[in-house]
Amino acid sequence: MNNTIDIVWLQDDLRVADNPLLRFTSRPDQLLCLYVLNSQWLAPAIEGEPTPRIGPARLRFLWQSLMELRGELLQLGSDLLVRIGNPAEAVVQLATSYNAREVRVARHPGFEESLQIQKVAQTLPSTSTLNVMESGRLLDCGSLPFELDELPESFSAFRRCVEKDCSIPQAFAAPITLPGWPEAPRGFPPLKSVCAQTAHWQPDERQAVVYVGGENAANERMQHYIWRQNGPAKYKKTRNGLLGADFSTRFSAWLARGCLSARQVHDAVNAWEQTHGSDESSQWITFELLWREYFHLAACLEGAKLFGPQPLPAPCQAFNTWREGKTGVPFIDAAMLELRHTGWISNRARQNVASFLVKDLNVDWRLGARWFEHCLIDYDVASNWGNWRYIAGVGRDSRHDRYFNVLKQASYYDPKGLYVAYWLPALDSLPYGVERHQPWRSAPTQFAKPYVIPGEWQRWLIARTELEETDE
């Protein structure tokens, strides 16, 4: 009798615990775990530019995650094969070559990823079955109190609905063993042969958290933040911070690559609440997991519409000034430099730089979303594009009043100017306070005026120096 072989096609689910792809009702004799790096991600993000869609921070983190996952799979009796190319073609080729009984894959919110799954469904040999499973979210679609095409138009309505009618299941443990590896290739190429730039890239030493991909690092971060830092007790108060390691959970990179599942985070917060009690602060972590849930469901529903009209416009001078961190507005430039050099910025910084690009520089929001896709270590297709649409006022909740006055925001969230001086050391020469956020007014002989000075800033502008007034 021939051995039965199943293929687990991994995407953003790079973990062994709470991974339904690794749980079997009918266990195969052998198991082939596969990850395919889409070669399109190595192609330019914007036509006419060399910048790839997947930047060095994200690719480096992904490769670390794959390396650790392989080690975990080996301990369970399996292994991992990583290929680079067209995912659907690689999956079908392997399923055909090894006469796979079943191909297992998680449903993905991304439109391109969904097209790849559809292509496998259309071209898989008739002797193989495609099993598309739910993975990584708090709630499976089948447990929602509405059909997907009836997803509430606003997050608030969605939240009220699921909090009233849904119970979030607990995460399940990793399998004790897995079926053995078939007579098939295994392993993956060194990173330097995939992208030499990424292989040599190192994050700026000023980064507050050293991000390392993989399930162990994800669990270590969760233990550190929730238990050692007592994070849930203060999360709502500190979540809008800009400097330091622990003002935020920082779980997003591991959630994005599936080294950690939303249910695992939810379980950890619940365990903390059982010891310390539940309050608005600890509940805010679950609140933000629900935001992630909503964006994922919306992306599944909207498909290609999530990305707006295509193709992208050509980059303009305003966009280039923004992405290079040379706008002359310290609050924006500091964030854009941190993003470029570490692959991460806080949620507060993301909202401000997005609003500034769209509302003050009048640049197409899609260019910003694509730049974030390149830079972010925690890039998540649904959350990234959903949040950009939200700021631009073109999403499901299409109000156009989401304007962030960056001078007001800077004075509130960085009152001493510590964040901006951290990333722009030239500002250290200025006094603590708003002078650091408006150096063109506090020290006009040292700092040039910004690229734009919107009318909305007028009441937030500090008095000009005597020297500037004399010069004018």
Short mmCIF file of C-alpha atoms in Angstrom, two decimals:
data_model
loop_
_atom_site.label_atom_id
_atom_site.label_comp_id
_atom_site.label_asym_id
_atom_site.label_seq_id
_atom_site.Cartn_x
_atom_site.Cartn_y
_atom_site.Cartn_z
CA MET A 1 0.00 0.00 0.00
CA ASN A 2 1.29 3.49 -0.87
CA ASN A 3 1.93 5.93 1.93
CA THR A 4 -0.50 8.83 2.17
CA ILE A 5 1.21 12.22 1.92
CA ASP A 6 -0.32 15.55 2.93
CA ILE A 7 1.13 18.97 2.14
CA VAL A 8 0.83 21.81 4.66
CA TRP A 9 1.21 25.04 2.71
CA LEU A 10 2.28 27.66 5.23
CA GLN A 11 1.85 31.40 4.71
CA ASP A 12 1.38 33.73 7.69
CA ASP A 13 1.06 30.88 10.19
CA LEU A 14 4.68 30.13 11.11
CA ARG A 15 4.08 28.36 14.42
CA VAL A 16 3.40 24.85 15.69
CA ALA A 17 1.10 25.76 18.62
CA ASP A 18 -2.50 26.76 17.90
CA ASN A 19 -2.01 25.88 14.24
CA PRO A 20 -5.00 23.96 12.83
CA LEU A 21 -2.97 23.03 9.74
CA LEU A 22 -0.99 20.66 11.97
CA ARG A 23 -4.02 18.96 13.57
CA PHE A 24 -5.41 15.91 11.83
CA THR A 25 -8.62 13.92 12.08
CA SER A 26 -7.15 11.40 9.66
CA ARG A 27 -3.40 11.49 10.12
CA PRO A 28 -1.32 11.00 6.96
CA ASP A 29 1.62 8.62 6.87
CA GLN A 30 3.93 11.45 5.81
CA LEU A 31 3.79 15.21 5.88
CA LEU A 32 5.48 17.82 3.71
CA CYS A 33 5.48 21.34 5.21
CA LEU A 34 6.05 23.99 2.56
CA TYR A 35 6.62 27.73 2.47
CA VAL A 36 6.89 29.55 -0.85
CA LEU A 37 8.35 33.04 -0.93
CA ASN A 38 6.46 34.75 -3.74
CA SER A 39 9.07 36.07 -6.17
CA GLN A 40 6.74 39.00 -6.84
CA TRP A 41 7.65 40.31 -3.37
CA LEU A 42 11.23 40.72 -4.58
CA ALA A 43 10.05 42.77 -7.55
CA PRO A 44 9.83 46.59 -7.37
CA ALA A 45 7.12 48.00 -5.16
CA ILE A 46 6.62 50.99 -7.45
CA GLU A 47 7.13 50.88 -11.21
CA GLY A 48 10.41 52.45 -12.28
CA GLU A 49 12.07 52.06 -8.86
CA PRO A 50 14.40 49.35 -7.54
CA THR A 51 12.79 49.24 -4.09
CA PRO A 52 11.31 45.72 -3.61
CA ARG A 53 7.88 45.16 -2.13
CA ILE A 54 9.39 43.25 0.77
CA GLY A 55 12.08 45.33 2.43
CA PRO A 56 15.08 44.09 4.43
CA ALA A 57 13.48 44.40 7.87
CA ARG A 58 10.50 42.19 7.00
CA LEU A 59 12.46 39.70 4.90
CA ARG A 60 15.09 39.30 7.62
CA PHE A 61 12.40 38.71 10.26
CA LEU A 62 10.61 36.25 7.95
CA TRP A 63 13.79 34.27 7.37
CA GLN A 64 14.48 34.09 11.11
CA SER A 65 10.92 32.83 11.63
CA LEU A 66 11.34 30.14 8.98
CA MET A 67 14.66 29.00 10.42
CA GLU A 68 13.18 28.60 13.87
CA LEU A 69 10.04 26.93 12.55
CA ARG A 70 12.19 24.37 10.78
CA GLY A 71 13.92 23.56 14.06
CA GLU A 72 10.58 23.11 15.81
CA LEU A 73 9.24 20.89 13.05
CA LEU A 74 12.39 18.74 13.16
CA GLN A 75 11.87 18.19 16.88
CA LEU A 76 8.35 16.94 16.11
CA GLY A 77 9.62 14.50 13.47
CA SER A 78 8.91 16.64 10.41
CA ASP A 79 10.84 19.30 8.46
CA LEU A 80 10.33 22.35 6.24
CA LEU A 81 10.86 23.04 2.55
CA VAL A 82 11.17 26.66 1.42
CA ARG A 83 11.00 27.60 -2.23
CA ILE A 84 11.04 30.90 -4.11
CA GLY A 85 8.74 31.46 -7.07
CA ASN A 86 5.05 31.32 -7.86
CA PRO A 87 3.32 29.78 -4.80
CA ALA A 88 0.45 28.12 -6.66
CA GLU A 89 2.75 26.56 -9.22
CA ALA A 90 5.11 25.25 -6.53
CA VAL A 91 2.25 23.74 -4.52
CA VAL A 92 0.65 22.03 -7.52
CA GLN A 93 4.01 20.72 -8.76
CA LEU A 94 4.75 19.10 -5.39
CA ALA A 95 1.23 17.75 -4.98
CA THR A 96 1.47 16.18 -8.44
CA SER A 97 4.98 14.77 -7.95
CA TYR A 98 4.17 13.13 -4.62
CA ASN A 99 0.55 12.24 -5.29
CA ALA A 100 -0.55 14.22 -2.24
CA ARG A 101 -3.78 13.16 -0.60
CA GLU A 102 -4.50 16.67 0.65
CA VAL A 103 -3.12 20.19 0.51
CA ARG A 104 -3.87 22.22 3.64
CA VAL A 105 -3.70 26.00 3.67
CA ALA A 106 -5.09 28.76 5.87
CA ARG A 107 -7.57 31.23 4.45
CA HIS A 108 -5.74 34.50 3.86
CA PRO A 109 -7.18 38.04 3.91
CA GLY A 110 -4.85 39.19 1.12
CA PHE A 111 -6.28 39.41 -2.39
CA GLU A 112 -3.12 38.16 -4.11
CA GLU A 113 -2.78 35.31 -1.63
CA SER A 114 -6.41 34.37 -2.17
CA LEU A 115 -5.86 34.30 -5.93
CA GLN A 116 -2.97 31.88 -5.40
CA ILE A 117 -5.22 29.62 -3.34
CA GLN A 118 -7.89 29.78 -6.06
CA LYS A 119 -5.31 28.87 -8.69
CA VAL A 120 -4.31 25.80 -6.68
CA ALA A 121 -7.97 24.82 -6.39
CA GLN A 122 -8.32 25.06 -10.18
CA THR A 123 -5.12 23.21 -11.13
CA LEU A 124 -4.64 20.64 -8.37
CA PRO A 125 -4.77 17.03 -9.62
CA SER A 126 -8.13 15.36 -9.15
CA THR A 127 -6.48 12.83 -6.82
CA SER A 128 -5.67 15.64 -4.33
CA THR A 129 -8.02 17.62 -2.13
CA LEU A 130 -7.56 21.28 -1.17
CA ASN A 131 -8.52 22.00 2.43
CA VAL A 132 -8.77 25.75 3.15
CA MET A 133 -8.88 26.25 6.91
CA GLU A 134 -9.41 29.07 9.39
CA SER A 135 -6.30 30.04 11.34
CA GLY A 136 -4.83 32.85 13.39
CA ARG A 137 -7.90 34.97 14.16
CA LEU A 138 -9.97 35.19 17.32
CA LEU A 139 -13.13 33.90 15.63
CA ASP A 140 -13.72 31.58 12.70
CA CYS A 141 -16.11 32.85 10.04
CA GLY A 142 -18.57 30.07 10.83
CA SER A 143 -18.95 31.29 14.43
CA LEU A 144 -19.79 34.89 13.50
CA PRO A 145 -23.40 36.00 14.06
CA PHE A 146 -23.60 37.24 10.46
CA GLU A 147 -22.52 36.19 7.00
CA LEU A 148 -19.30 37.71 5.74
CA ASP A 149 -21.12 39.84 3.15
CA GLU A 150 -23.15 41.29 6.04
CA LEU A 151 -20.07 42.55 7.90
CA PRO A 152 -21.07 45.76 9.73
CA GLU A 153 -19.95 48.94 8.02
CA SER A 154 -18.21 50.29 11.13
CA PHE A 155 -15.87 48.71 13.65
CA SER A 156 -18.04 49.89 16.55
CA ALA A 157 -21.06 48.00 15.20
CA PHE A 158 -18.91 44.92 14.58
CA ARG A 159 -17.49 45.04 18.10
CA ARG A 160 -20.93 45.35 19.74
CA CYS A 161 -22.17 42.43 17.70
CA VAL A 162 -19.35 39.98 18.47
CA GLU A 163 -19.03 40.95 22.13
CA LYS A 164 -22.73 40.24 22.57
CA ASP A 165 -22.99 36.99 20.62
CA CYS A 166 -19.55 35.37 20.38
CA SER A 167 -17.23 33.44 22.66
CA ILE A 168 -13.55 33.36 21.74
CA PRO A 169 -12.17 29.79 21.80
CA GLN A 170 -8.95 28.98 23.64
CA ALA A 171 -5.74 28.31 21.75
CA PHE A 172 -4.65 24.68 21.58
CA ALA A 173 -1.23 23.26 22.34
CA ALA A 174 1.39 22.20 19.83
CA PRO A 175 1.24 18.59 18.62
CA ILE A 176 3.49 16.11 20.41
CA THR A 177 4.64 14.54 17.14
CA LEU A 178 4.03 14.97 13.43
CA PRO A 179 4.11 12.48 10.55
CA GLY A 180 7.56 11.87 9.10
CA TRP A 181 9.06 13.50 6.02
CA PRO A 182 8.59 11.85 2.62
CA GLU A 183 11.40 11.22 0.15
CA ALA A 184 11.40 14.85 -0.95
CA PRO A 185 13.70 17.89 -0.85
CA ARG A 186 13.92 19.81 2.38
CA GLY A 187 15.52 22.98 3.72
CA PHE A 188 15.91 26.35 2.03
CA PRO A 189 18.50 28.62 0.45
CA PRO A 190 20.66 31.01 2.49
CA LEU A 191 19.29 34.50 2.76
CA LYS A 192 22.27 36.00 0.94
CA SER A 193 21.28 34.13 -2.22
CA VAL A 194 17.73 35.47 -1.96
CA CYS A 195 18.57 39.11 -1.23
CA ALA A 196 22.12 40.20 -0.52
CA GLN A 197 20.94 43.56 0.80
CA THR A 198 18.77 41.89 3.45
CA ALA A 199 21.53 39.48 4.43
CA HIS A 200 23.76 42.43 5.34
CA TRP A 201 21.05 44.69 6.76
CA GLN A 202 21.06 45.42 10.47
CA PRO A 203 18.49 47.55 12.32
CA ASP A 204 19.64 50.82 13.84
CA GLU A 205 21.14 50.32 17.29
CA ARG A 206 18.72 52.93 18.62
CA GLN A 207 15.78 50.54 18.24
CA ALA A 208 14.15 49.87 21.59
CA VAL A 209 13.25 46.22 20.94
CA VAL A 210 15.44 43.70 19.16
CA TYR A 211 12.98 41.86 16.94
CA VAL A 212 13.86 38.23 16.28
CA GLY A 213 11.51 36.11 14.23
CA GLY A 214 10.06 32.86 15.48
CA GLU A 215 7.68 31.30 17.96
CA ASN A 216 10.11 31.24 20.90
CA ALA A 217 10.85 34.96 20.63
CA ALA A 218 7.11 35.64 20.33
CA ASN A 219 6.36 33.74 23.53
CA GLU A 220 9.27 35.38 25.32
CA ARG A 221 7.97 38.83 24.39
CA MET A 222 4.48 37.88 25.57
CA GLN A 223 5.81 36.61 28.90
CA HIS A 224 7.97 39.71 29.31
CA TYR A 225 5.25 42.24 28.57
CA ILE A 226 2.29 40.59 30.29
CA TRP A 227 3.91 39.09 33.36
CA ARG A 228 7.28 40.71 34.04
CA GLN A 229 6.25 44.23 32.97
CA ASN A 230 2.65 43.88 34.19
CA GLY A 231 1.72 45.44 30.86
CA PRO A 232 -2.06 44.91 30.89
CA ALA A 233 -2.35 47.09 33.99
CA LYS A 234 -1.06 50.15 32.14
CA TYR A 235 -1.57 49.45 28.44
CA LYS A 236 -4.39 51.93 27.78
CA LYS A 237 -2.40 54.72 29.45
CA THR A 238 0.93 54.03 27.75
CA ARG A 239 -0.09 52.70 24.31
CA ASN A 240 0.37 56.08 22.62
CA GLY A 241 4.00 56.32 23.66
CA LEU A 242 6.88 56.91 21.28
CA LEU A 243 10.08 55.95 23.11
CA GLY A 244 11.04 52.80 24.95
CA ALA A 245 10.42 49.08 24.77
CA ASP A 246 7.29 48.55 26.84
CA PHE A 247 4.79 51.35 26.23
CA SER A 248 3.19 48.96 23.71
CA THR A 249 2.78 45.18 23.58
CA ARG A 250 4.99 45.04 20.44
CA PHE A 251 3.30 41.74 19.52
CA SER A 252 2.42 42.91 16.01
CA ALA A 253 5.45 41.54 14.14
CA TRP A 254 4.91 38.01 15.47
CA LEU A 255 1.15 38.22 14.89
CA ALA A 256 1.75 39.34 11.31
CA ARG A 257 3.92 36.35 10.46
CA GLY A 258 1.81 33.98 12.51
CA CYS A 259 4.54 33.15 15.00
CA LEU A 260 1.83 34.02 17.51
CA SER A 261 -1.93 33.70 17.16
CA ALA A 262 -4.54 36.18 18.32
CA ARG A 263 -6.07 33.50 20.55
CA GLN A 264 -2.74 32.93 22.28
CA VAL A 265 -2.57 36.63 23.13
CA HIS A 266 -6.19 36.60 24.26
CA ASP A 267 -5.53 33.59 26.50
CA ALA A 268 -2.48 35.25 28.06
CA VAL A 269 -4.43 38.42 28.83
CA ASN A 270 -7.27 36.35 30.31
CA ALA A 271 -4.80 34.49 32.52
CA TRP A 272 -3.37 37.81 33.73
CA GLU A 273 -6.89 39.11 34.46
CA GLN A 274 -7.69 36.01 36.52
CA THR A 275 -4.79 36.92 38.79
CA HIS A 276 -4.98 40.71 38.79
CA GLY A 277 -8.56 41.47 37.80
CA SER A 278 -10.00 42.85 34.60
CA ASP A 279 -10.23 46.56 33.87
CA GLU A 280 -10.42 48.93 30.92
CA SER A 281 -6.66 48.84 30.43
CA SER A 282 -6.30 45.07 30.08
CA GLN A 283 -9.47 44.90 27.99
CA TRP A 284 -7.97 47.40 25.56
CA ILE A 285 -5.55 44.73 24.31
CA THR A 286 -8.51 42.56 23.31
CA PHE A 287 -10.17 45.67 21.84
CA GLU A 288 -7.21 46.09 19.49
CA LEU A 289 -7.22 42.39 18.61
CA LEU A 290 -10.82 42.93 17.54
CA TRP A 291 -9.71 45.84 15.34
CA ARG A 292 -7.27 43.44 13.67
CA GLU A 293 -10.11 40.93 13.30
CA TYR A 294 -12.32 43.52 11.65
CA PHE A 295 -9.67 44.56 9.15
CA HIS A 296 -9.03 40.92 8.24
CA LEU A 297 -12.71 40.23 7.63
CA ALA A 298 -13.10 43.45 5.64
CA ALA A 299 -10.11 42.51 3.48
CA CYS A 300 -11.59 39.07 2.77
CA LEU A 301 -14.82 40.71 1.73
CA GLU A 302 -13.40 43.55 -0.37
CA GLY A 303 -10.70 41.74 -2.32
CA ALA A 304 -8.98 43.97 -4.89
CA LYS A 305 -11.03 47.01 -3.79
CA LEU A 306 -8.88 47.18 -0.65
CA PHE A 307 -5.98 48.55 -2.70
CA GLY A 308 -7.84 51.31 -4.51
CA PRO A 309 -7.50 52.04 -8.24
CA GLN A 310 -4.48 50.59 -9.96
CA PRO A 311 -1.81 51.23 -11.08
CA LEU A 312 -0.10 53.43 -8.52
CA PRO A 313 0.75 57.00 -9.49
CA ALA A 314 4.39 57.88 -9.97
CA PRO A 315 6.18 59.15 -6.85
CA CYS A 316 6.27 62.93 -6.60
CA GLN A 317 8.64 65.27 -4.80
CA ALA A 318 6.34 65.55 -1.80
CA PHE A 319 6.23 61.76 -1.41
CA ASN A 320 10.00 61.42 -1.74
CA THR A 321 10.55 64.16 0.84
CA TRP A 322 8.17 62.34 3.21
CA ARG A 323 9.65 58.86 2.86
CA GLU A 324 13.21 60.18 3.18
CA GLY A 325 12.36 61.99 6.42
CA LYS A 326 13.26 65.39 4.99
CA THR A 327 10.01 67.34 5.35
CA GLY A 328 11.49 69.72 7.92
CA VAL A 329 8.76 68.71 10.41
CA PRO A 330 10.62 66.89 13.22
CA PHE A 331 7.65 64.83 14.39
CA ILE A 332 7.25 63.42 10.87
CA ASP A 333 10.93 63.11 10.00
CA ALA A 334 11.84 61.33 13.23
CA ALA A 335 9.14 58.72 12.63
CA MET A 336 10.09 58.18 9.00
CA LEU A 337 13.75 57.71 9.93
CA GLU A 338 12.83 55.25 12.66
CA LEU A 339 10.66 53.36 10.17
CA ARG A 340 13.39 53.21 7.54
CA HIS A 341 16.13 52.15 9.94
CA THR A 342 14.27 49.71 12.21
CA GLY A 343 11.15 48.54 10.35
CA TRP A 344 8.78 49.67 13.09
CA ILE A 345 7.10 52.80 14.45
CA SER A 346 4.40 53.24 17.06
CA ASN A 347 0.71 53.38 16.22
CA ARG A 348 0.61 57.07 17.17
CA ALA A 349 3.46 57.83 14.78
CA ARG A 350 1.82 55.81 11.99
CA GLN A 351 -1.40 57.81 12.25
CA ASN A 352 0.46 61.10 12.15
CA VAL A 353 2.74 60.35 9.21
CA ALA A 354 -0.19 58.93 7.26
CA SER A 355 -2.39 61.93 7.90
CA PHE A 356 0.46 64.31 7.05
CA LEU A 357 1.11 62.60 3.72
CA VAL A 358 -2.53 62.46 2.67
CA LYS A 359 -4.01 65.62 4.19
CA ASP A 360 -1.08 68.07 4.33
CA LEU A 361 1.05 66.95 1.37
CA ASN A 362 -1.98 65.86 -0.71
CA VAL A 363 -0.23 62.68 -1.87
CA ASP A 364 -2.16 59.58 -2.95
CA TRP A 365 -2.62 57.38 0.11
CA ARG A 366 -1.73 54.26 -1.88
CA LEU A 367 1.89 55.39 -2.21
CA GLY A 368 2.09 55.62 1.57
CA ALA A 369 0.53 52.19 2.03
CA ARG A 370 2.99 50.69 -0.45
CA TRP A 371 5.95 52.32 1.32
CA PHE A 372 4.76 50.88 4.62
CA GLU A 373 4.47 47.49 2.92
CA HIS A 374 8.14 47.75 2.00
CA CYS A 375 9.34 48.99 5.38
CA LEU A 376 7.24 47.43 8.12
CA ILE A 377 8.52 44.39 9.96
CA ASP A 378 4.91 43.82 11.07
CA TYR A 379 3.34 44.36 7.66
CA ASP A 380 -0.11 42.79 7.59
CA VAL A 381 -1.95 43.26 4.32
CA ALA A 382 -5.38 43.74 5.91
CA SER A 383 -4.34 46.01 8.77
CA ASN A 384 -1.92 48.09 6.71
CA TRP A 385 -4.17 48.84 3.76
CA GLY A 386 -7.26 49.02 5.96
CA ASN A 387 -5.69 51.61 8.26
CA TRP A 388 -4.44 53.71 5.35
CA ARG A 389 -7.91 53.71 3.81
CA TYR A 390 -9.34 54.65 7.21
CA ILE A 391 -7.03 57.67 7.50
CA ALA A 392 -7.68 58.68 3.89
CA GLY A 393 -11.45 58.46 4.40
CA VAL A 394 -11.98 55.96 1.59
CA GLY A 395 -12.61 52.81 3.60
CA ARG A 396 -15.82 51.21 4.79
CA ASP A 397 -16.23 54.03 7.31
CA SER A 398 -15.54 56.82 4.83
CA ARG A 399 -15.62 59.96 6.96
CA HIS A 400 -13.12 62.57 5.79
CA ASP A 401 -12.53 64.33 9.11
CA ARG A 402 -9.63 62.19 10.35
CA TYR A 403 -7.07 64.96 10.30
CA PHE A 404 -4.08 64.83 12.63
CA ASN A 405 -2.61 68.26 13.31
CA VAL A 406 0.97 67.13 13.74
CA LEU A 407 2.06 70.20 15.72
CA LYS A 408 -0.76 69.67 18.20
CA GLN A 409 -0.07 65.94 18.31
CA ALA A 410 3.65 66.51 18.82
CA SER A 411 3.14 68.91 21.71
CA TYR A 412 0.81 66.43 23.41
CA TYR A 413 2.58 63.12 22.81
CA ASP A 414 6.18 64.34 22.83
CA PRO A 415 5.95 67.44 25.06
CA LYS A 416 9.67 67.69 25.82
CA GLY A 417 10.77 66.80 22.31
CA LEU A 418 12.65 63.73 23.52
CA TYR A 419 11.44 61.50 20.69
CA VAL A 420 12.32 63.88 17.89
CA ALA A 421 15.77 64.62 19.34
CA TYR A 422 16.40 60.89 19.71
CA TRP A 423 16.14 60.41 15.95
CA LEU A 424 17.25 63.92 14.93
CA PRO A 425 20.25 64.68 17.17
CA ALA A 426 20.63 68.20 15.78
CA LEU A 427 17.58 69.13 17.87
CA ASP A 428 19.49 68.39 21.09
CA SER A 429 20.81 71.96 20.93
CA LEU A 430 17.29 73.35 21.43
CA PRO A 431 15.47 73.61 24.78
CA TYR A 432 13.11 70.86 25.88
CA GLY A 433 9.61 71.49 24.60
CA VAL A 434 7.80 72.69 21.51
CA GLU A 435 10.90 74.54 20.28
CA ARG A 436 12.18 71.16 19.12
CA HIS A 437 9.04 70.58 17.09
CA GLN A 438 9.24 73.96 15.36
CA PRO A 439 12.96 74.57 14.89
CA TRP A 440 12.39 76.80 11.86
CA ARG A 441 10.75 79.24 14.27
CA SER A 442 12.87 78.74 17.40
CA ALA A 443 16.23 78.65 15.58
CA PRO A 444 15.67 79.94 12.03
CA THR A 445 19.36 80.41 11.30
CA GLN A 446 19.98 76.70 11.93
CA PHE A 447 16.83 75.08 10.50
CA ALA A 448 15.01 75.66 7.24
CA LYS A 449 11.26 76.05 6.96
CA PRO A 450 9.34 72.80 6.39
CA TYR A 451 8.12 71.58 3.02
CA VAL A 452 4.60 72.80 3.88
CA ILE A 453 3.06 74.94 6.62
CA PRO A 454 -0.66 74.11 6.56
CA GLY A 455 -3.18 76.72 7.61
CA GLU A 456 -4.44 74.37 10.34
CA TRP A 457 -1.15 74.89 12.18
CA GLN A 458 -1.58 78.62 12.73
CA ARG A 459 -2.87 78.54 16.29
CA TRP A 460 -0.18 76.03 17.25
CA LEU A 461 2.80 77.94 15.92
CA ILE A 462 5.11 79.34 18.57
CA ALA A 463 6.25 82.94 18.48
CA ARG A 464 9.08 83.58 16.05
CA THR A 465 12.47 84.54 17.36
CA GLU A 466 13.46 88.19 17.40
CA LEU A 467 16.10 87.47 14.77
CA GLU A 468 13.56 86.05 12.35
CA GLU A 469 11.20 88.96 12.87
CA THR A 470 14.05 91.44 12.17
CA ASP A 471 15.08 89.57 9.03
CA GLU A 472 11.57 89.78 7.67
#
